[in-house]
């Protein structure tokens, strides 16, 4: 017999939520096979069985919060017994002769059990199973649109209004009563664990730091012209990797962090921890919320390596394939609200870091070149939110001024790299 425990997830993660059991009690389990999916505030983690055997006990249900090290299942030695479908009717015929009033209840129970068992055997993605549970859809009645595996879109299609679904809507009087004003309909949904954790972390940062934001603006003319001249050759020389703006800002941030080391620090109790590495978090928006994967060792990487790392991490984030190692250890964060059209914002510091750099939309605006001349220039507002307990205003302004100077003079940025 082997106990299945919640594994060590990461230094800052102490618990997770049972997202979905991939195996049921009585199922055969192979060594190293995934048996349950855990959802944490950063990524989803699949827990494996350390031994081969039969899953004989599940100690935590889907939706339960479990701590690292807690026992959530038991796998016993042996093999799963084959389902004896032929034996079931024989066992049920005998009591039906003794008590004519119970056949209907027995039949209903059997149908329910068969449906649950059937759902476990059907091939479906975890997200499709979760959606089917939320919508009360029997997976055995869902038709796939492509392939043999049921996907969320198949469940959505099966959930479209049908005549036989109307009685189910009437069987929810509690929900109907909760709507006090039918003319003002509302939909109440439970926050996902990730969204709950995001909310909790943001409040912790707001409550536990002396956060302040300072702004500057950057003339993007020179870096845009350089990018325009070099992007095709860059892409040819680096196996299709495109030259974007993020690598310029990442390299500029590394140079500024070296000049102002307190921005690359954090408070630990009564100590100031000055980080002498440059692992930059790049905020990525996903359907489930914002995640911040880390581009490691940015001071040692060239522009192409940084650009490729950003692309790879963004794809993994959107495909929900980020690992814990992709999310841990960042020393500073960059977020680009400009991709969504943001002109100006005050980003919130990420975790225990001391600061975060916010990029915004590039907008053509009239700029005074000197006292006699005005020109239309592509301009971007940048923001630095910082912990005033660590960083003084002079340092914050100097940090942003360094970013501005390097972006406006990209040749100097290349020399810094």
Short mmCIF file of C-alpha atoms in Angstrom, two decimals:
data_model
loop_
_atom_site.label_atom_id
_atom_site.label_comp_id
_atom_site.label_asym_id
_atom_site.label_seq_id
_atom_site.Cartn_x
_atom_site.Cartn_y
_atom_site.Cartn_z
CA UNK A 1 0.00 0.00 0.00
CA UNK A 2 1.27 3.49 -0.91
CA UNK A 3 -0.08 6.86 0.17
CA UNK A 4 -0.41 9.57 -2.47
CA UNK A 5 0.66 12.90 -0.95
CA UNK A 6 0.56 16.46 -2.23
CA UNK A 7 4.15 16.99 -3.42
CA UNK A 8 6.40 19.93 -2.67
CA UNK A 9 5.21 22.48 -5.20
CA UNK A 10 7.46 25.50 -4.82
CA UNK A 11 8.96 27.63 -2.07
CA UNK A 12 6.02 30.03 -1.91
CA UNK A 13 3.21 27.53 -2.58
CA UNK A 14 1.88 25.66 0.46
CA UNK A 15 -1.46 24.40 -0.81
CA UNK A 16 -3.50 23.64 -3.90
CA UNK A 17 -7.02 22.74 -4.94
CA UNK A 18 -8.10 19.36 -6.27
CA UNK A 19 -9.06 20.31 -9.81
CA UNK A 20 -9.90 16.86 -11.17
CA UNK A 21 -9.36 13.20 -10.34
CA UNK A 22 -8.03 11.50 -13.45
CA UNK A 23 -8.61 8.06 -11.89
CA UNK A 24 -11.50 6.60 -9.89
CA UNK A 25 -11.53 4.21 -6.95
CA UNK A 26 -10.98 0.71 -8.30
CA UNK A 27 -8.98 1.83 -11.34
CA UNK A 28 -5.67 0.26 -12.24
CA UNK A 29 -2.77 2.70 -11.79
CA UNK A 30 0.67 2.39 -13.34
CA UNK A 31 3.83 3.68 -11.71
CA UNK A 32 4.41 7.27 -12.79
CA UNK A 33 0.86 7.66 -14.12
CA UNK A 34 -1.00 10.91 -13.50
CA UNK A 35 -3.93 10.34 -11.16
CA UNK A 36 -5.04 13.82 -10.05
CA UNK A 37 -4.71 17.42 -11.20
CA UNK A 38 -3.98 20.15 -8.65
CA UNK A 39 -4.62 23.82 -9.29
CA UNK A 40 -2.30 26.31 -7.60
CA UNK A 41 -2.15 30.08 -7.76
CA UNK A 42 0.54 29.83 -10.43
CA UNK A 43 0.11 26.66 -12.51
CA UNK A 44 -1.78 23.38 -12.65
CA UNK A 45 0.19 20.35 -11.49
CA UNK A 46 -0.54 16.69 -12.20
CA UNK A 47 0.33 14.32 -9.33
CA UNK A 48 1.63 10.86 -10.20
CA UNK A 49 1.47 7.53 -8.43
CA UNK A 50 4.82 6.32 -7.14
CA UNK A 51 3.77 2.66 -7.41
CA UNK A 52 1.69 0.42 -9.64
CA UNK A 53 -1.52 -0.98 -8.17
CA UNK A 54 -5.17 -0.15 -7.62
CA UNK A 55 -6.56 3.18 -6.45
CA UNK A 56 -8.45 1.98 -3.37
CA UNK A 57 -9.22 5.25 -1.55
CA UNK A 58 -9.68 8.94 -2.37
CA UNK A 59 -9.37 11.19 0.69
CA UNK A 60 -10.08 14.60 -0.90
CA UNK A 61 -12.82 15.55 -3.29
CA UNK A 62 -12.65 17.84 -6.31
CA UNK A 63 -12.73 21.44 -5.14
CA UNK A 64 -11.09 20.66 -1.78
CA UNK A 65 -8.05 22.69 -0.71
CA UNK A 66 -5.15 20.44 0.32
CA UNK A 67 -1.83 21.30 1.92
CA UNK A 68 1.60 20.16 0.78
CA UNK A 69 2.39 16.78 2.37
CA UNK A 70 -1.24 15.81 3.07
CA UNK A 71 -2.46 12.35 2.02
CA UNK A 72 -5.09 12.57 -0.71
CA UNK A 73 -5.33 8.95 -1.92
CA UNK A 74 -4.19 5.39 -1.33
CA UNK A 75 -2.87 2.97 -3.96
CA UNK A 76 -2.82 -0.71 -2.95
CA UNK A 77 -0.94 -3.65 -4.44
CA UNK A 78 -2.74 -5.86 -6.91
CA UNK A 79 -4.79 -5.51 -10.04
CA UNK A 80 -8.20 -4.01 -10.67
CA UNK A 81 -11.03 -6.53 -10.85
CA UNK A 82 -12.80 -6.63 -14.21
CA UNK A 83 -16.33 -5.29 -14.18
CA UNK A 84 -18.80 -8.23 -14.04
CA UNK A 85 -21.62 -6.69 -16.07
CA UNK A 86 -23.27 -10.09 -16.56
CA UNK A 87 -23.45 -10.75 -12.84
CA UNK A 88 -25.30 -7.57 -11.92
CA UNK A 89 -28.74 -8.50 -13.35
CA UNK A 90 -28.64 -11.93 -11.66
CA UNK A 91 -28.05 -10.35 -8.24
CA UNK A 92 -30.81 -7.85 -8.79
CA UNK A 93 -33.43 -10.37 -9.99
CA UNK A 94 -33.56 -12.20 -6.64
CA UNK A 95 -34.58 -9.26 -4.41
CA UNK A 96 -37.10 -8.17 -7.03
CA UNK A 97 -39.01 -11.44 -6.48
CA UNK A 98 -39.09 -10.96 -2.74
CA UNK A 99 -40.09 -7.32 -2.81
CA UNK A 100 -42.09 -6.14 -5.81
CA UNK A 101 -42.03 -2.55 -4.57
CA UNK A 102 -38.26 -2.05 -5.03
CA UNK A 103 -37.39 -2.80 -8.66
CA UNK A 104 -37.75 0.81 -9.81
CA UNK A 105 -35.42 2.17 -7.10
CA UNK A 106 -32.86 -0.56 -7.85
CA UNK A 107 -33.01 0.20 -11.54
CA UNK A 108 -32.55 3.95 -10.94
CA UNK A 109 -29.56 3.33 -8.69
CA UNK A 110 -28.00 1.04 -11.26
CA UNK A 111 -28.52 3.60 -14.01
CA UNK A 112 -26.82 6.30 -11.95
CA UNK A 113 -23.87 4.04 -11.17
CA UNK A 114 -23.51 3.02 -14.80
CA UNK A 115 -23.59 6.68 -15.89
CA UNK A 116 -20.84 7.65 -13.41
CA UNK A 117 -18.75 4.65 -14.46
CA UNK A 118 -19.32 5.46 -18.11
CA UNK A 119 -18.18 9.05 -17.61
CA UNK A 120 -14.91 7.81 -16.11
CA UNK A 121 -14.22 5.55 -19.14
CA UNK A 122 -14.97 8.18 -21.76
CA UNK A 123 -11.95 10.00 -23.16
CA UNK A 124 -12.20 13.70 -22.41
CA UNK A 125 -9.85 16.52 -21.56
CA UNK A 126 -9.80 17.71 -17.91
CA UNK A 127 -11.32 21.04 -18.90
CA UNK A 128 -14.11 19.24 -20.76
CA UNK A 129 -14.90 17.07 -17.73
CA UNK A 130 -14.92 20.14 -15.47
CA UNK A 131 -17.27 21.98 -17.82
CA UNK A 132 -19.55 18.94 -18.07
CA UNK A 133 -19.83 18.79 -14.27
CA UNK A 134 -20.62 22.49 -14.06
CA UNK A 135 -23.34 22.23 -16.70
CA UNK A 136 -24.69 18.85 -15.58
CA UNK A 137 -23.88 17.19 -18.92
CA UNK A 138 -23.57 13.40 -19.23
CA UNK A 139 -20.34 12.85 -21.20
CA UNK A 140 -21.71 9.62 -22.67
CA UNK A 141 -24.22 11.72 -24.61
CA UNK A 142 -21.71 14.25 -25.93
CA UNK A 143 -20.72 13.95 -29.57
CA UNK A 144 -17.18 14.92 -30.56
CA UNK A 145 -16.66 17.27 -33.46
CA UNK A 146 -13.13 16.09 -34.21
CA UNK A 147 -11.26 12.98 -33.04
CA UNK A 148 -12.22 10.64 -30.21
CA UNK A 149 -11.45 12.92 -27.26
CA UNK A 150 -14.23 15.15 -25.94
CA UNK A 151 -13.19 18.80 -25.74
CA UNK A 152 -14.81 21.86 -24.07
CA UNK A 153 -16.40 22.98 -27.34
CA UNK A 154 -18.15 19.60 -27.61
CA UNK A 155 -19.62 20.05 -24.14
CA UNK A 156 -20.70 23.60 -25.00
CA UNK A 157 -22.46 22.27 -28.09
CA UNK A 158 -24.25 19.60 -26.05
CA UNK A 159 -25.28 22.23 -23.51
CA UNK A 160 -27.25 24.29 -26.03
CA UNK A 161 -30.96 24.60 -25.11
CA UNK A 162 -32.99 21.50 -25.98
CA UNK A 163 -36.61 20.57 -25.16
CA UNK A 164 -35.64 17.92 -22.64
CA UNK A 165 -33.46 20.39 -20.72
CA UNK A 166 -36.41 22.52 -19.62
CA UNK A 167 -37.47 20.36 -16.64
CA UNK A 168 -33.92 20.58 -15.26
CA UNK A 169 -34.19 24.35 -15.15
CA UNK A 170 -37.36 24.09 -13.07
CA UNK A 171 -35.67 21.78 -10.60
CA UNK A 172 -33.56 24.62 -9.17
CA UNK A 173 -35.98 26.59 -6.98
CA UNK A 174 -33.19 27.84 -4.70
CA UNK A 175 -31.48 29.63 -7.57
CA UNK A 176 -34.74 31.16 -8.73
CA UNK A 177 -35.53 32.44 -5.22
CA UNK A 178 -32.11 34.06 -4.94
CA UNK A 179 -33.00 36.41 -7.78
CA UNK A 180 -34.94 39.04 -5.83
CA UNK A 181 -35.54 41.21 -8.89
CA UNK A 182 -36.25 39.17 -12.05
CA UNK A 183 -36.13 42.34 -14.14
CA UNK A 184 -32.46 42.76 -13.16
CA UNK A 185 -30.99 39.30 -13.87
CA UNK A 186 -27.56 38.37 -12.56
CA UNK A 187 -25.24 35.40 -12.96
CA UNK A 188 -23.33 34.24 -9.89
CA UNK A 189 -20.13 32.28 -10.51
CA UNK A 190 -17.55 30.97 -8.07
CA UNK A 191 -14.14 32.55 -8.52
CA UNK A 192 -11.50 30.11 -9.73
CA UNK A 193 -8.77 29.32 -7.26
CA UNK A 194 -6.29 31.22 -9.43
CA UNK A 195 -8.47 34.32 -9.50
CA UNK A 196 -8.99 34.10 -5.72
CA UNK A 197 -5.25 33.85 -5.21
CA UNK A 198 -4.54 36.75 -7.58
CA UNK A 199 -6.98 38.87 -5.58
CA UNK A 200 -5.38 37.79 -2.31
CA UNK A 201 -1.83 38.49 -3.50
CA UNK A 202 -2.71 41.91 -4.89
CA UNK A 203 -4.32 42.91 -1.60
CA UNK A 204 -1.29 41.65 0.31
CA UNK A 205 1.02 43.78 -1.83
CA UNK A 206 -1.21 46.84 -1.39
CA UNK A 207 -1.44 46.33 2.37
CA UNK A 208 2.18 45.33 3.05
CA UNK A 209 4.16 47.77 0.90
CA UNK A 210 4.48 51.53 0.68
CA UNK A 211 3.77 51.50 -3.05
CA UNK A 212 4.27 54.59 -5.17
CA UNK A 213 4.35 55.14 -8.95
CA UNK A 214 6.43 57.56 -10.98
CA UNK A 215 6.19 58.22 -14.73
CA UNK A 216 8.27 59.29 -17.68
CA UNK A 217 7.84 59.30 -21.46
CA UNK A 218 10.03 57.78 -24.13
CA UNK A 219 10.53 58.93 -27.70
CA UNK A 220 10.40 55.65 -29.65
CA UNK A 221 11.63 57.15 -32.95
CA UNK A 222 15.17 55.79 -32.93
CA UNK A 223 14.39 52.31 -31.66
CA UNK A 224 11.54 51.98 -34.17
CA UNK A 225 13.82 53.03 -37.03
CA UNK A 226 16.55 50.63 -35.87
CA UNK A 227 14.04 47.81 -35.61
CA UNK A 228 12.68 48.61 -39.07
CA UNK A 229 16.19 48.49 -40.60
CA UNK A 230 17.32 45.35 -38.83
CA UNK A 231 14.23 43.17 -38.35
CA UNK A 232 14.47 41.17 -41.61
CA UNK A 233 18.20 40.46 -41.23
CA UNK A 234 17.66 39.70 -37.53
CA UNK A 235 14.95 37.17 -38.38
CA UNK A 236 17.15 35.51 -41.03
CA UNK A 237 20.15 35.28 -38.71
CA UNK A 238 18.19 33.87 -35.77
CA UNK A 239 16.04 31.10 -37.28
CA UNK A 240 12.85 33.12 -37.63
CA UNK A 241 12.98 34.85 -34.25
CA UNK A 242 11.41 38.30 -34.58
CA UNK A 243 12.90 41.46 -33.14
CA UNK A 244 10.31 43.08 -30.88
CA UNK A 245 10.36 45.90 -28.36
CA UNK A 246 10.39 43.65 -25.28
CA UNK A 247 14.04 42.66 -25.72
CA UNK A 248 15.04 46.35 -25.84
CA UNK A 249 13.13 47.15 -22.65
CA UNK A 250 14.40 43.99 -20.93
CA UNK A 251 18.01 44.85 -21.74
CA UNK A 252 17.42 48.47 -20.67
CA UNK A 253 15.92 47.24 -17.40
CA UNK A 254 18.97 45.04 -16.71
CA UNK A 255 21.28 48.03 -17.26
CA UNK A 256 19.14 50.21 -14.99
CA UNK A 257 19.01 47.51 -12.29
CA UNK A 258 22.80 47.32 -12.29
CA UNK A 259 22.96 51.10 -11.89
CA UNK A 260 20.29 51.15 -9.15
CA UNK A 261 20.69 47.82 -7.28
CA UNK A 262 18.04 48.64 -4.66
CA UNK A 263 15.39 48.26 -7.38
CA UNK A 264 16.56 44.64 -7.74
CA UNK A 265 15.99 43.86 -4.06
CA UNK A 266 13.38 42.78 -1.53
CA UNK A 267 12.79 43.03 2.21
CA UNK A 268 13.10 39.87 4.29
CA UNK A 269 12.17 40.68 7.88
CA UNK A 270 14.67 43.33 8.92
CA UNK A 271 17.11 42.49 6.11
CA UNK A 272 17.42 44.00 2.65
CA UNK A 273 18.20 41.24 0.13
CA UNK A 274 20.09 42.65 -2.87
CA UNK A 275 19.78 40.22 -5.78
CA UNK A 276 22.84 39.92 -7.97
CA UNK A 277 21.04 38.06 -10.73
CA UNK A 278 18.67 39.36 -13.38
CA UNK A 279 15.70 37.05 -13.87
CA UNK A 280 13.02 39.24 -15.41
CA UNK A 281 9.34 38.40 -15.16
CA UNK A 282 7.29 39.16 -18.28
CA UNK A 283 3.57 39.51 -17.56
CA UNK A 284 1.38 37.43 -19.91
CA UNK A 285 -2.41 37.60 -20.11
CA UNK A 286 -4.31 34.28 -20.27
CA UNK A 287 -7.97 33.30 -20.09
CA UNK A 288 -7.58 32.49 -16.39
CA UNK A 289 -5.78 35.71 -15.50
CA UNK A 290 -2.34 37.28 -15.55
CA UNK A 291 0.71 35.05 -15.11
CA UNK A 292 4.35 36.13 -14.90
CA UNK A 293 6.79 33.58 -16.33
CA UNK A 294 10.48 34.33 -15.84
CA UNK A 295 13.16 34.93 -18.46
CA UNK A 296 16.26 33.73 -16.63
CA UNK A 297 19.74 35.32 -16.74
CA UNK A 298 18.81 38.25 -18.98
CA UNK A 299 22.20 39.84 -18.38
CA UNK A 300 23.86 36.87 -20.08
CA UNK A 301 21.49 36.56 -23.05
CA UNK A 302 21.44 38.44 -26.34
CA UNK A 303 18.39 40.06 -27.90
CA UNK A 304 17.46 36.97 -29.93
CA UNK A 305 17.64 34.64 -26.93
CA UNK A 306 15.43 36.97 -24.87
CA UNK A 307 12.89 37.35 -27.69
CA UNK A 308 12.70 33.57 -28.19
CA UNK A 309 12.34 32.92 -24.46
CA UNK A 310 9.47 35.40 -24.28
CA UNK A 311 7.68 33.75 -27.22
CA UNK A 312 8.18 30.25 -25.78
CA UNK A 313 6.88 31.24 -22.35
CA UNK A 314 3.87 33.08 -23.80
CA UNK A 315 2.90 30.00 -25.83
CA UNK A 316 3.28 27.76 -22.79
CA UNK A 317 1.16 30.15 -20.73
CA UNK A 318 -1.69 30.18 -23.24
CA UNK A 319 -1.52 26.39 -23.63
CA UNK A 320 -1.51 25.99 -19.82
CA UNK A 321 1.82 24.17 -19.93
CA UNK A 322 3.91 26.42 -17.70
CA UNK A 323 5.89 24.54 -15.09
CA UNK A 324 6.68 25.80 -11.61
CA UNK A 325 10.29 26.41 -12.64
CA UNK A 326 9.02 28.82 -15.31
CA UNK A 327 7.33 30.93 -12.62
CA UNK A 328 9.80 31.03 -9.75
CA UNK A 329 12.70 33.28 -8.80
CA UNK A 330 12.03 36.53 -10.64
CA UNK A 331 13.83 39.62 -9.38
CA UNK A 332 11.99 42.31 -11.39
CA UNK A 333 8.89 42.41 -13.61
CA UNK A 334 7.88 44.15 -16.84
CA UNK A 335 4.23 44.42 -17.89
CA UNK A 336 3.05 45.79 -21.24
CA UNK A 337 -0.45 47.18 -21.00
CA UNK A 338 0.12 48.87 -24.33
CA UNK A 339 -0.77 45.69 -26.23
CA UNK A 340 -4.34 46.22 -24.99
CA UNK A 341 -4.36 49.94 -25.76
CA UNK A 342 -3.49 51.28 -22.31
CA UNK A 343 -2.14 54.82 -22.44
CA UNK A 344 -1.13 55.06 -18.78
CA UNK A 345 -1.49 52.89 -15.67
CA UNK A 346 -0.04 52.23 -12.22
CA UNK A 347 1.02 48.55 -12.21
CA UNK A 348 1.04 46.66 -8.91
CA UNK A 349 4.31 45.19 -7.65
CA UNK A 350 4.67 41.46 -8.21
CA UNK A 351 4.97 39.50 -4.95
CA UNK A 352 7.95 40.44 -2.78
CA UNK A 353 9.82 42.28 -5.52
CA UNK A 354 10.70 45.94 -5.02
CA UNK A 355 9.39 47.34 -8.31
CA UNK A 356 7.64 46.73 -11.63
CA UNK A 357 8.03 48.53 -14.97
CA UNK A 358 4.89 49.32 -16.96
CA UNK A 359 4.98 49.87 -20.74
CA UNK A 360 2.09 51.51 -22.60
CA UNK A 361 0.75 52.30 -26.05
CA UNK A 362 2.93 54.05 -28.61
CA UNK A 363 1.00 57.16 -29.65
CA UNK A 364 2.03 59.80 -32.18
CA UNK A 365 2.01 63.17 -30.39
CA UNK A 366 3.42 66.65 -31.12
CA UNK A 367 6.69 67.10 -29.24
CA UNK A 368 8.77 70.24 -28.84
CA UNK A 369 12.19 69.58 -30.34
CA UNK A 370 13.46 72.98 -29.27
CA UNK A 371 11.91 76.38 -28.60
CA UNK A 372 11.24 76.91 -32.29
CA UNK A 373 10.34 73.47 -33.62
CA UNK A 374 7.57 70.92 -33.08
CA UNK A 375 7.47 67.42 -34.53
CA UNK A 376 5.06 64.52 -34.39
CA UNK A 377 6.88 61.68 -32.61
CA UNK A 378 5.89 58.13 -31.56
CA UNK A 379 5.77 58.43 -27.77
CA UNK A 380 5.28 55.92 -24.97
CA UNK A 381 4.54 56.59 -21.32
CA UNK A 382 6.44 54.31 -18.94
CA UNK A 383 5.69 53.80 -15.25
CA UNK A 384 7.66 52.45 -12.32
CA UNK A 385 5.67 51.28 -9.32
CA UNK A 386 8.03 50.73 -6.40
CA UNK A 387 8.19 49.97 -2.69
CA UNK A 388 9.05 53.28 -1.05
CA UNK A 389 10.42 51.40 1.99
CA UNK A 390 13.35 50.31 -0.19
CA UNK A 391 13.54 52.81 -3.04
CA UNK A 392 13.63 56.59 -2.70
CA UNK A 393 12.05 58.91 -5.23
CA UNK A 394 15.46 59.97 -6.53
CA UNK A 395 16.36 56.35 -7.33
CA UNK A 396 12.98 55.68 -8.97
CA UNK A 397 13.26 58.75 -11.19
CA UNK A 398 16.87 57.89 -12.03
CA UNK A 399 15.90 54.33 -12.91
CA UNK A 400 13.21 55.49 -15.35
CA UNK A 401 15.53 58.14 -16.79
CA UNK A 402 18.08 55.38 -17.51
CA UNK A 403 15.41 53.34 -19.32
CA UNK A 404 14.39 56.42 -21.31
CA UNK A 405 17.96 57.32 -22.31
CA UNK A 406 18.80 53.79 -23.46
CA UNK A 407 15.62 53.30 -25.49
CA UNK A 408 16.02 56.71 -27.13
CA UNK A 409 19.67 55.86 -27.94
CA UNK A 410 19.54 52.14 -28.80
CA UNK A 411 23.18 52.10 -29.95
CA UNK A 412 24.14 52.83 -26.33
CA UNK A 413 21.87 49.97 -25.28
CA UNK A 414 23.76 47.61 -27.60
CA UNK A 415 27.04 48.73 -26.02
CA UNK A 416 25.56 48.16 -22.53
CA UNK A 417 24.68 44.58 -23.55
#
